[in-house]
Amino acid sequence: MAEHTVKAYDEELTALAGRIAEMGGLAETTVSNSVTALVTQDLDLARATIEQDARLDELFQEIEMGIVEIIARRQPMGRDLREIVAAGRISNDLERTGDLAKNVAKRVIAIDSDLTSKKLAIGVEHMTELTLSQLKKVLDAYTQRDAPAAADVRERDREVDAIYTSLFRELLTYMMEDPRSISQCAHLLFCAKNIERIGDHATNIAESVYYMVTGERLGDERQKIDETGVVVK
Amino acid sequence: MNEMPHIDKAAEMTDSKISAKQVQVFYGDIHAIKDVDIEINPRSVTSFIGPSGCGKSTFLRCLNRMNDTIDVCRVEGTILIDSEDIYDPKVDPVQLRAKVGMVFQKPNPFPKSIYDNIAYGPRIHGLAANKTAMDEIVTSSLQRAGLWEEVKDRLSEPGTGLSGGQQQRLCIARAIAVNPEVILMDEPCSALDPIATAKVEELIDELRENFTIVIVTHSMQQAARVSQRTAFFHLGILVEEGPTQDIFTNPTDKRTQDYITGRFG
């Protein structure tokens, strides 16, 4: 796209997109570290992850202030307006992603013992890998302004939901078999739920990117398949 | 907020008040307006935007045959107002301009009293039977233009003694006084400060209940604020026309996109 007549406006928009990219990278690392800390019971890494989240909060605030300033000074229109609205929403989703990862890290410290089941750890890891790949794809879609890629990310969220549902069932079984595992399993359940929520944030970002690029909203045809509500009867 | 402001009933297409087809305007050899087709809704505000020299004012002036006053100017195509061809030889331009009033960029009150500024049009069109009827027209026009409270005690003072914003509202009151159906506004706020601009914009919003308003503006924010539909002109061509919220959030044409986001030329 052609440049703005006022060059400073271009610089402000570029800086905004740069900050979003930085936030995105940081959010990915935070999520990945928190789960690594969980499966390896690495308390130092967990603590470092908790600290890392502070930088995400900082970036979120900087972006918000930047957006307010651009709106006040430039009165953005058209594509610029959508870009700025999307940046605000995406930074919000990334900030929440960081909070959820921080919560996983805090639970690592609370569990403070090796995981009873390797199988469960593998399940959480697998779910995280998928979620991280979703997050990475959607952030790439943001930098490349790629609407079809964003739509694809939203479509694939159901896979994350499916893994969460099966993990939920598995954790229930463990808890019923051995009540001593309830404390650990409850923490793991929250961790899995957090990861699943991170997947939802990736979906939100996908919707924001799609709107930013096309000016249209993705339809509502996608169905929620979180079946955990059905399992508990 | 009672309803979502961007879902504006007036932005939907209804039977048009003004219908222009294949309009061409020439200034001598210069082809200033090319193949413009547009439908303008009744009782709503339509804004024309575009860079200087794009033809938006020229096209606006076609709507009440103001271009007739320019010798070298030639208009082709058809412009219908209420299905009547305004360029039909049987149409009297003076009567047409009573039906299609105009407000200009610079407030241009007559060098007469505030009262006579308003009474002038009704007098030459014979709209008032007696003094009481004329007083009635003057009062109601000033009230509808939101100027009454400010000037009611000094109607005999010259209109030129008012502030710029008041003068512009006086000109709007003057346009209203002859019972027009359409009001054309050519950059009505470009000489006004922000407060006076806000007052005129508030007035435009009230007037659209009774009048069809077409406004040319250089301020895209103004177009976004006051109009239900927006038309973007460039190099004498009507590039894109549609509901205002679509033009400013998701225009179809790249030229519109570049213009509204400040990326032009």
Short mmCIF file of C-alpha atoms in Angstrom, two decimals:
data_model
loop_
_atom_site.label_atom_id
_atom_site.label_comp_id
_atom_site.label_asym_id
_atom_site.label_seq_id
_atom_site.Cartn_x
_atom_site.Cartn_y
_atom_site.Cartn_z
CA MET A 1 0.00 0.00 0.00
CA ALA A 2 1.13 3.55 -0.77
CA GLU A 3 2.62 5.62 2.01
CA HIS A 4 0.77 8.32 3.90
CA THR A 5 1.39 11.91 2.86
CA VAL A 6 2.30 12.53 6.50
CA LYS A 7 5.31 10.25 7.05
CA ALA A 8 5.12 10.33 10.85
CA TYR A 9 1.73 8.58 10.58
CA ASP A 10 3.35 5.67 8.73
CA GLU A 11 6.05 5.48 11.36
CA GLU A 12 3.46 5.36 14.14
CA LEU A 13 1.57 2.55 12.45
CA THR A 14 4.78 0.61 11.78
CA ALA A 15 5.84 1.05 15.40
CA LEU A 16 2.42 -0.19 16.54
CA ALA A 17 2.64 -3.31 14.36
CA GLY A 18 6.20 -3.85 15.62
CA ARG A 19 5.06 -3.80 19.24
CA ILE A 20 2.30 -6.30 18.46
CA ALA A 21 4.87 -8.59 16.87
CA GLU A 22 7.11 -8.22 19.92
CA MET A 23 4.19 -9.02 22.22
CA GLY A 24 3.33 -12.03 20.07
CA GLY A 25 6.86 -13.44 20.27
CA LEU A 26 6.95 -12.91 24.01
CA ALA A 27 3.54 -14.51 24.51
CA GLU A 28 4.67 -17.60 22.59
CA THR A 29 7.79 -17.96 24.76
CA THR A 30 5.81 -17.44 27.94
CA VAL A 31 3.32 -20.15 27.03
CA SER A 32 6.02 -22.58 25.93
CA ASN A 33 8.17 -21.97 29.05
CA SER A 34 5.26 -22.34 31.43
CA VAL A 35 4.38 -25.76 30.04
CA THR A 36 8.01 -26.89 29.92
CA ALA A 37 8.28 -25.86 33.57
CA LEU A 38 5.14 -27.89 34.26
CA VAL A 39 6.21 -31.15 32.63
CA THR A 40 9.80 -30.98 33.88
CA GLN A 41 8.85 -29.51 37.29
CA ASP A 42 11.43 -26.77 36.75
CA LEU A 43 10.63 -24.26 39.50
CA ASP A 44 13.28 -21.74 38.37
CA LEU A 45 11.83 -21.66 34.89
CA ALA A 46 8.36 -21.26 36.41
CA ARG A 47 9.50 -18.24 38.41
CA ALA A 48 11.22 -16.72 35.37
CA THR A 49 8.01 -17.18 33.40
CA ILE A 50 5.98 -15.37 36.03
CA GLU A 51 8.39 -12.44 35.76
CA GLN A 52 8.27 -12.51 31.98
CA ASP A 53 4.56 -11.78 32.06
CA ALA A 54 5.25 -8.34 33.52
CA ARG A 55 6.87 -7.28 30.24
CA LEU A 56 3.73 -8.36 28.35
CA ASP A 57 1.61 -6.18 30.63
CA GLU A 58 3.99 -3.29 30.02
CA LEU A 59 3.81 -3.71 26.25
CA PHE A 60 0.04 -3.94 26.44
CA GLN A 61 -0.13 -0.59 28.18
CA GLU A 62 2.32 1.02 25.77
CA ILE A 63 0.23 -0.20 22.83
CA GLU A 64 -2.95 1.08 24.38
CA MET A 65 -1.46 4.52 24.95
CA GLY A 66 -0.07 4.51 21.42
CA ILE A 67 -3.51 3.70 20.02
CA VAL A 68 -5.19 6.47 22.00
CA GLU A 69 -2.59 8.91 20.73
CA ILE A 70 -2.94 7.86 17.08
CA ILE A 71 -6.74 8.15 17.25
CA ALA A 72 -6.51 11.58 18.87
CA ARG A 73 -3.93 12.92 16.43
CA ARG A 74 -4.70 11.22 13.13
CA GLN A 75 -8.43 10.39 13.13
CA PRO A 76 -7.74 7.12 11.29
CA MET A 77 -10.07 6.02 8.51
CA GLY A 78 -10.62 2.92 6.37
CA ARG A 79 -7.92 0.27 6.51
CA ASP A 80 -5.88 2.31 9.00
CA LEU A 81 -8.85 2.44 11.35
CA ARG A 82 -9.35 -1.31 11.13
CA GLU A 83 -5.64 -1.88 11.64
CA ILE A 84 -5.65 0.18 14.82
CA VAL A 85 -8.82 -1.40 16.21
CA ALA A 86 -7.36 -4.84 15.45
CA ALA A 87 -4.07 -3.94 17.17
CA GLY A 88 -5.99 -2.99 20.31
CA ARG A 89 -7.92 -6.22 20.34
CA ILE A 90 -4.92 -8.40 19.52
CA SER A 91 -2.77 -6.85 22.25
CA ASN A 92 -5.59 -7.51 24.68
CA ASP A 93 -5.72 -11.18 23.65
CA LEU A 94 -1.94 -11.49 23.95
CA GLU A 95 -1.98 -9.90 27.37
CA ARG A 96 -4.61 -12.41 28.50
CA THR A 97 -2.55 -15.21 26.96
CA GLY A 98 0.37 -14.10 29.14
CA ASP A 99 -1.84 -14.10 32.24
CA LEU A 100 -3.01 -17.64 31.53
CA ALA A 101 0.57 -18.84 31.02
CA LYS A 102 1.57 -17.12 34.25
CA ASN A 103 -1.20 -19.02 35.99
CA VAL A 104 0.21 -22.31 34.66
CA ALA A 105 3.64 -21.31 36.00
CA LYS A 106 2.17 -20.52 39.43
CA ARG A 107 0.56 -23.96 39.52
CA VAL A 108 3.97 -25.56 38.81
CA ILE A 109 5.15 -24.05 42.07
CA ALA A 110 1.96 -25.15 43.84
CA ILE A 111 2.24 -28.76 42.60
CA ASP A 112 5.95 -28.91 43.53
CA SER A 113 6.23 -32.67 42.95
CA ASP A 114 6.82 -34.92 39.96
CA LEU A 115 3.82 -35.63 37.88
CA THR A 116 2.25 -38.98 38.73
CA SER A 117 1.41 -39.78 35.17
CA LYS A 118 3.77 -39.38 32.22
CA LYS A 119 0.80 -39.91 29.97
CA LEU A 120 -0.98 -36.86 31.33
CA ALA A 121 2.13 -34.74 30.90
CA ILE A 122 2.39 -35.85 27.29
CA GLY A 123 -1.27 -34.95 26.78
CA VAL A 124 -0.76 -31.42 28.11
CA GLU A 125 2.42 -31.04 26.07
CA HIS A 126 0.68 -32.17 22.92
CA MET A 127 -2.18 -29.75 23.48
CA THR A 128 0.33 -26.96 24.07
CA GLU A 129 2.23 -27.75 20.87
CA LEU A 130 -0.96 -27.49 18.89
CA THR A 131 -1.99 -24.28 20.63
CA LEU A 132 1.45 -22.77 20.11
CA SER A 133 1.36 -23.64 16.44
CA GLN A 134 -2.04 -21.93 16.25
CA LEU A 135 -0.63 -18.87 17.99
CA LYS A 136 2.39 -18.81 15.69
CA LYS A 137 0.25 -19.16 12.56
CA VAL A 138 -2.11 -16.41 13.57
CA LEU A 139 0.75 -14.05 14.42
CA ASP A 140 2.27 -14.82 11.00
CA ALA A 141 -1.12 -14.13 9.44
CA TYR A 142 -1.09 -10.78 11.26
CA THR A 143 2.36 -9.77 9.99
CA GLN A 144 1.61 -10.98 6.46
CA ARG A 145 -1.95 -9.54 6.41
CA ASP A 146 -3.12 -13.00 5.34
CA ALA A 147 -6.90 -13.37 5.78
CA PRO A 148 -7.26 -16.99 4.51
CA ALA A 149 -4.51 -18.12 6.92
CA ALA A 150 -6.36 -16.40 9.77
CA ALA A 151 -9.63 -18.10 8.81
CA ASP A 152 -7.80 -21.44 8.80
CA VAL A 153 -6.50 -20.86 12.33
CA ARG A 154 -10.00 -20.31 13.58
CA GLU A 155 -11.18 -23.47 11.90
CA ARG A 156 -8.47 -25.54 13.61
CA ASP A 157 -9.32 -24.44 17.13
CA ARG A 158 -11.69 -27.40 17.34
CA GLU A 159 -8.67 -29.72 17.45
CA VAL A 160 -7.44 -28.00 20.59
CA ASP A 161 -10.92 -28.25 22.06
CA ALA A 162 -11.03 -31.99 21.26
CA ILE A 163 -7.75 -32.67 23.04
CA TYR A 164 -8.94 -30.70 26.02
CA THR A 165 -12.10 -32.77 26.21
CA SER A 166 -10.15 -36.04 26.18
CA LEU A 167 -7.68 -34.76 28.78
CA PHE A 168 -10.59 -33.76 30.95
CA ARG A 169 -11.99 -37.29 30.81
CA GLU A 170 -8.64 -38.80 31.58
CA LEU A 171 -8.09 -36.56 34.58
CA LEU A 172 -11.53 -37.48 35.93
CA THR A 173 -10.60 -41.16 35.70
CA TYR A 174 -7.35 -40.61 37.60
CA MET A 175 -9.10 -38.70 40.34
CA MET A 176 -11.73 -41.39 40.74
CA GLU A 177 -9.12 -44.15 40.83
CA ASP A 178 -6.85 -42.49 43.37
CA PRO A 179 -8.23 -39.65 45.51
CA ARG A 180 -4.66 -38.78 46.61
CA SER A 181 -4.05 -37.51 43.07
CA ILE A 182 -6.97 -35.08 43.20
CA SER A 183 -4.91 -32.08 44.22
CA GLN A 184 -2.38 -32.56 41.42
CA CYS A 185 -5.03 -33.49 38.88
CA ALA A 186 -7.10 -30.43 39.74
CA HIS A 187 -4.08 -28.23 39.09
CA LEU A 188 -3.44 -30.04 35.82
CA LEU A 189 -7.06 -29.59 34.86
CA PHE A 190 -6.76 -25.85 35.36
CA CYS A 191 -3.54 -25.85 33.35
CA ALA A 192 -5.26 -27.67 30.50
CA LYS A 193 -8.18 -25.26 30.69
CA ASN A 194 -5.73 -22.34 30.54
CA ILE A 195 -4.11 -23.75 27.41
CA GLU A 196 -7.52 -24.28 25.88
CA ARG A 197 -8.36 -20.63 26.67
CA ILE A 198 -5.11 -19.56 25.00
CA GLY A 199 -6.37 -21.40 21.93
CA ASP A 200 -9.55 -19.32 22.14
CA HIS A 201 -7.47 -16.15 22.26
CA ALA A 202 -5.64 -17.31 19.13
CA THR A 203 -9.09 -17.68 17.55
CA ASN A 204 -10.02 -14.14 18.62
CA ILE A 205 -6.82 -12.87 17.08
CA ALA A 206 -7.67 -14.75 13.88
CA GLU A 207 -11.02 -12.97 13.75
CA SER A 208 -9.37 -9.59 14.34
CA VAL A 209 -6.81 -10.23 11.59
CA TYR A 210 -9.55 -11.30 9.18
CA TYR A 211 -11.55 -8.13 9.87
CA MET A 212 -8.45 -5.96 9.64
CA VAL A 213 -7.54 -7.31 6.20
CA THR A 214 -10.95 -7.71 4.59
CA GLY A 215 -13.22 -5.28 6.45
CA GLU A 216 -15.63 -8.17 6.94
CA ARG A 217 -16.34 -10.41 9.88
CA LEU A 218 -15.81 -14.14 9.76
CA GLY A 219 -19.21 -15.84 9.87
CA ASP A 220 -20.58 -17.59 12.93
CA GLU A 221 -20.76 -21.07 11.42
CA ARG A 222 -18.00 -22.40 13.65
CA GLN A 223 -19.38 -24.63 16.42
CA LYS A 224 -18.06 -24.96 19.92
CA ILE A 225 -17.23 -28.59 20.62
CA ASP A 226 -16.24 -28.36 24.23
CA GLU A 227 -18.04 -31.49 25.41
CA THR A 228 -16.86 -31.41 29.00
CA GLY A 229 -20.23 -30.04 30.02
CA VAL A 230 -21.82 -33.19 28.60
CA VAL A 231 -19.44 -35.58 30.35
CA VAL A 232 -20.38 -34.39 33.82
CA LYS A 233 -23.86 -35.71 34.35
CA MET B 1 -27.35 5.49 23.18
CA ASN B 2 -30.74 4.21 22.15
CA GLU B 3 -29.79 2.60 18.89
CA MET B 4 -26.63 1.83 17.03
CA PRO B 5 -25.89 5.07 15.18
CA HIS B 6 -24.36 3.33 12.16
CA ILE B 7 -27.54 1.43 11.41
CA ASP B 8 -29.22 4.41 9.91
CA LYS B 9 -32.51 3.93 8.17
CA ALA B 10 -31.86 6.95 5.99
CA ALA B 11 -28.71 5.29 4.64
CA GLU B 12 -30.81 2.66 2.95
CA MET B 13 -31.88 3.33 -0.58
CA THR B 14 -35.39 4.63 -0.95
CA ASP B 15 -37.09 6.47 -3.82
CA SER B 16 -34.56 9.08 -4.76
CA LYS B 17 -35.15 12.79 -4.52
CA ILE B 18 -32.48 13.58 -7.06
CA SER B 19 -31.50 11.27 -9.86
CA ALA B 20 -28.54 12.13 -12.11
CA LYS B 21 -27.71 10.11 -15.21
CA GLN B 22 -24.66 10.35 -17.41
CA VAL B 23 -23.98 13.93 -16.38
CA GLN B 24 -21.14 15.67 -18.24
CA VAL B 25 -19.91 19.17 -17.55
CA PHE B 26 -17.59 21.09 -19.87
CA TYR B 27 -15.84 24.38 -19.19
CA GLY B 28 -14.97 25.29 -22.79
CA ASP B 29 -12.80 22.38 -23.91
CA ILE B 30 -12.24 21.06 -20.41
CA HIS B 31 -14.30 17.99 -19.58
CA ALA B 32 -14.79 18.66 -15.85
CA ILE B 33 -17.42 16.04 -14.97
CA LYS B 34 -17.53 12.66 -16.68
CA ASP B 35 -20.45 10.21 -16.79
CA VAL B 36 -21.74 10.84 -13.28
CA ASP B 37 -24.68 8.67 -12.23
CA ILE B 38 -26.03 9.15 -8.73
CA GLU B 39 -29.25 8.77 -6.79
CA ILE B 40 -29.75 11.06 -3.80
CA ASN B 41 -32.15 10.04 -1.03
CA PRO B 42 -34.83 12.38 0.26
CA ARG B 43 -34.67 13.68 3.82
CA SER B 44 -31.11 12.62 4.38
CA VAL B 45 -27.64 14.10 4.13
CA THR B 46 -25.37 13.11 1.25
CA SER B 47 -21.79 14.35 1.31
CA PHE B 48 -19.45 14.82 -1.64
CA ILE B 49 -15.77 14.43 -0.84
CA GLY B 50 -12.64 14.46 -2.95
CA PRO B 51 -9.43 16.41 -3.54
CA SER B 52 -9.50 20.00 -4.81
CA GLY B 53 -10.47 20.21 -8.47
CA CYS B 54 -12.15 16.79 -8.47
CA GLY B 55 -15.46 18.28 -9.63
CA LYS B 56 -17.52 17.88 -6.47
CA SER B 57 -18.49 21.57 -6.29
CA THR B 58 -19.07 21.71 -10.04
CA PHE B 59 -21.44 18.78 -9.78
CA LEU B 60 -23.18 20.29 -6.74
CA ARG B 61 -23.78 23.49 -8.72
CA CYS B 62 -25.45 21.47 -11.48
CA LEU B 63 -28.19 20.53 -9.04
CA ASN B 64 -29.70 24.03 -9.00
CA ARG B 65 -28.31 25.16 -12.34
CA MET B 66 -25.82 27.58 -10.80
CA ASN B 67 -23.49 26.70 -13.66
CA ASP B 68 -25.92 28.46 -16.04
CA THR B 69 -24.36 31.71 -14.88
CA ILE B 70 -21.00 30.68 -16.35
CA ASP B 71 -20.93 31.36 -20.11
CA VAL B 72 -18.41 28.72 -21.14
CA CYS B 73 -20.05 26.05 -19.02
CA ARG B 74 -22.10 23.33 -20.70
CA VAL B 75 -24.03 20.56 -18.92
CA GLU B 76 -25.12 17.32 -20.62
CA GLY B 77 -27.03 14.29 -19.38
CA THR B 78 -30.14 14.35 -17.23
CA ILE B 79 -30.77 15.50 -13.68
CA LEU B 80 -34.21 14.73 -12.30
CA ILE B 81 -35.57 16.21 -9.09
CA ASP B 82 -38.84 14.52 -8.12
CA SER B 83 -38.76 12.93 -11.59
CA GLU B 84 -38.72 16.35 -13.26
CA ASP B 85 -35.86 17.20 -15.63
CA ILE B 86 -34.42 20.41 -14.19
CA TYR B 87 -32.65 21.25 -17.47
CA ASP B 88 -35.94 21.16 -19.38
CA PRO B 89 -36.34 24.52 -21.21
CA LYS B 90 -39.72 24.96 -19.50
CA VAL B 91 -38.09 25.05 -16.07
CA ASP B 92 -37.55 28.52 -14.63
CA PRO B 93 -34.11 28.56 -12.96
CA VAL B 94 -35.30 31.12 -10.42
CA GLN B 95 -38.16 28.86 -9.31
CA LEU B 96 -35.78 25.92 -9.31
CA ARG B 97 -33.37 27.75 -6.99
CA ALA B 98 -36.23 28.47 -4.58
CA LYS B 99 -36.85 24.73 -4.45
CA VAL B 100 -33.13 23.91 -4.33
CA GLY B 101 -31.48 26.39 -1.98
CA MET B 102 -27.78 26.90 -1.53
CA VAL B 103 -25.37 27.83 1.23
CA PHE B 104 -21.84 28.84 0.34
CA GLN B 105 -18.37 28.47 1.79
CA LYS B 106 -18.10 32.07 2.93
CA PRO B 107 -21.17 33.40 4.77
CA ASN B 108 -22.67 36.00 2.41
CA PRO B 109 -25.50 37.83 4.17
CA PHE B 110 -27.03 40.74 2.25
CA PRO B 111 -25.95 44.17 3.52
CA LYS B 112 -29.38 44.51 5.08
CA SER B 113 -30.95 43.95 8.48
CA ILE B 114 -31.20 40.46 9.92
CA TYR B 115 -34.96 40.65 9.34
CA ASP B 116 -34.63 41.68 5.70
CA ASN B 117 -32.03 39.00 5.02
CA ILE B 118 -34.70 36.42 5.77
CA ALA B 119 -37.65 38.37 4.32
CA TYR B 120 -35.96 39.02 0.97
CA GLY B 121 -36.65 35.64 -0.62
CA PRO B 122 -40.26 35.24 0.62
CA ARG B 123 -40.95 38.80 -0.59
CA ILE B 124 -39.78 38.27 -4.19
CA HIS B 125 -41.53 34.91 -4.33
CA GLY B 126 -44.68 36.44 -2.84
CA LEU B 127 -44.86 33.93 0.01
CA ALA B 128 -46.25 36.31 2.66
CA ALA B 129 -49.69 37.96 2.34
CA ASN B 130 -49.07 40.60 4.99
CA LYS B 131 -46.67 41.82 7.65
CA THR B 132 -47.88 39.29 10.23
CA ALA B 133 -47.28 36.41 7.82
CA MET B 134 -43.81 37.74 7.03
CA ASP B 135 -42.98 38.08 10.74
CA GLU B 136 -44.06 34.50 11.11
CA ILE B 137 -41.74 33.32 8.30
CA VAL B 138 -38.78 35.30 9.69
CA THR B 139 -39.29 33.97 13.20
CA SER B 140 -39.76 30.34 12.21
CA SER B 141 -36.82 30.40 9.78
CA LEU B 142 -34.51 31.81 12.44
CA GLN B 143 -35.83 29.29 14.94
CA ARG B 144 -35.28 26.36 12.61
CA ALA B 145 -31.77 27.61 11.95
CA GLY B 146 -31.12 27.74 15.70
CA LEU B 147 -30.39 31.46 15.59
CA TRP B 148 -33.58 32.95 17.03
CA GLU B 149 -32.51 33.17 20.68
CA GLU B 150 -29.30 34.94 19.69
CA VAL B 151 -30.85 37.58 17.42
CA LYS B 152 -34.50 38.07 18.45
CA ASP B 153 -33.75 41.39 20.15
CA ARG B 154 -31.78 42.89 17.29
CA LEU B 155 -33.60 41.95 14.11
CA SER B 156 -33.11 45.44 12.70
CA GLU B 157 -29.34 45.33 13.04
CA PRO B 158 -27.27 44.48 9.94
CA GLY B 159 -26.71 40.77 9.25
CA THR B 160 -23.07 41.52 8.50
CA GLY B 161 -22.56 42.50 12.15
CA LEU B 162 -23.03 38.91 13.35
CA SER B 163 -20.14 36.53 14.03
CA GLY B 164 -19.02 34.22 11.20
CA GLY B 165 -20.88 31.23 12.61
CA GLN B 166 -24.03 33.28 13.18
CA GLN B 167 -23.80 34.70 9.65
CA GLN B 168 -23.62 31.18 8.24
CA ARG B 169 -26.70 30.14 10.22
CA LEU B 170 -28.37 33.33 9.00
CA CYS B 171 -27.64 32.20 5.43
CA ILE B 172 -29.12 28.81 6.23
CA ALA B 173 -32.21 30.53 7.72
CA ARG B 174 -32.42 32.62 4.54
CA ALA B 175 -32.31 29.48 2.42
CA ILE B 176 -35.01 27.83 4.53
CA ALA B 177 -37.31 30.88 4.37
CA VAL B 178 -38.46 30.15 0.80
CA ASN B 179 -39.53 26.59 1.70
CA PRO B 180 -36.95 24.69 -0.33
CA GLU B 181 -36.98 20.92 -0.57
CA VAL B 182 -33.29 20.52 -1.19
CA ILE B 183 -30.43 22.47 0.41
CA LEU B 184 -27.01 22.41 -1.23
CA MET B 185 -24.07 23.33 0.97
CA ASP B 186 -20.68 24.08 -0.50
CA GLU B 187 -18.12 23.73 2.30
CA PRO B 188 -20.40 25.54 4.74
CA CYS B 189 -18.01 25.26 7.70
CA SER B 190 -14.60 25.84 6.18
CA ALA B 191 -14.52 29.46 7.40
CA LEU B 192 -15.89 28.64 10.86
CA ASP B 193 -14.25 27.77 14.17
CA PRO B 194 -14.93 24.34 15.74
CA ILE B 195 -17.76 25.52 18.00
CA ALA B 196 -19.58 27.31 15.16
CA THR B 197 -18.93 24.22 13.00
CA ALA B 198 -20.51 21.99 15.65
CA LYS B 199 -23.57 24.24 15.74
CA VAL B 200 -23.97 24.10 11.96
CA GLU B 201 -23.50 20.31 12.02
CA GLU B 202 -26.13 19.98 14.73
CA LEU B 203 -28.41 22.13 12.58
CA ILE B 204 -27.78 19.96 9.51
CA ASP B 205 -28.74 16.91 11.53
CA GLU B 206 -32.03 18.56 12.55
CA LEU B 207 -32.78 19.86 9.07
CA ARG B 208 -32.57 16.45 7.48
CA GLU B 209 -35.94 15.60 8.98
CA ASN B 210 -37.52 17.98 6.49
CA PHE B 211 -34.97 18.61 3.77
CA THR B 212 -32.75 16.73 1.37
CA ILE B 213 -29.26 17.99 2.04
CA VAL B 214 -26.20 17.68 -0.17
CA ILE B 215 -22.96 18.92 1.33
CA VAL B 216 -19.54 19.35 -0.23
CA THR B 217 -16.82 19.18 2.38
CA HIS B 218 -13.06 18.98 2.56
CA SER B 219 -13.25 17.57 6.03
CA MET B 220 -13.67 13.82 5.90
CA GLN B 221 -14.46 13.82 9.60
CA GLN B 222 -17.30 16.21 8.85
CA ALA B 223 -18.62 13.96 6.09
CA ALA B 224 -18.39 11.03 8.48
CA ARG B 225 -20.19 12.96 11.19
CA VAL B 226 -23.08 14.51 9.30
CA SER B 227 -23.97 12.36 6.31
CA GLN B 228 -25.80 9.11 5.76
CA ARG B 229 -24.30 8.55 2.32
CA THR B 230 -20.99 9.67 0.94
CA ALA B 231 -19.80 10.07 -2.64
CA PHE B 232 -16.12 10.25 -3.52
CA PHE B 233 -15.12 12.23 -6.63
CA HIS B 234 -11.75 12.15 -8.31
CA LEU B 235 -10.66 13.79 -11.59
CA GLY B 236 -14.27 14.49 -12.58
CA ILE B 237 -15.38 10.91 -12.00
CA LEU B 238 -17.68 9.64 -9.30
CA VAL B 239 -15.41 6.88 -8.01
CA GLU B 240 -17.57 5.42 -5.28
CA GLU B 241 -20.83 6.18 -3.52
CA GLY B 242 -22.38 4.33 -0.59
CA PRO B 243 -23.45 4.36 3.05
CA THR B 244 -21.10 6.66 4.96
CA GLN B 245 -20.00 3.99 7.43
CA ASP B 246 -18.90 1.72 4.57
CA ILE B 247 -16.99 4.47 2.78
CA PHE B 248 -15.02 5.32 5.92
CA THR B 249 -14.40 1.85 7.32
CA ASN B 250 -14.25 -0.37 4.26
CA PRO B 251 -14.29 1.43 0.91
CA THR B 252 -14.33 -0.71 -2.22
CA ASP B 253 -12.12 1.33 -4.52
CA LYS B 254 -8.39 1.71 -3.93
CA ARG B 255 -8.55 5.42 -4.81
CA THR B 256 -11.16 5.99 -2.10
CA GLN B 257 -9.07 3.99 0.37
CA ASP B 258 -5.96 6.04 -0.45
CA TYR B 259 -7.83 9.33 -0.20
CA ILE B 260 -9.63 8.75 3.10
CA THR B 261 -6.52 7.35 4.78
CA GLY B 262 -4.37 10.27 3.63
CA ARG B 263 -2.23 8.42 1.10
CA PHE B 264 -2.99 10.45 -1.99
CA GLY B 265 -0.73 11.58 -4.82
#
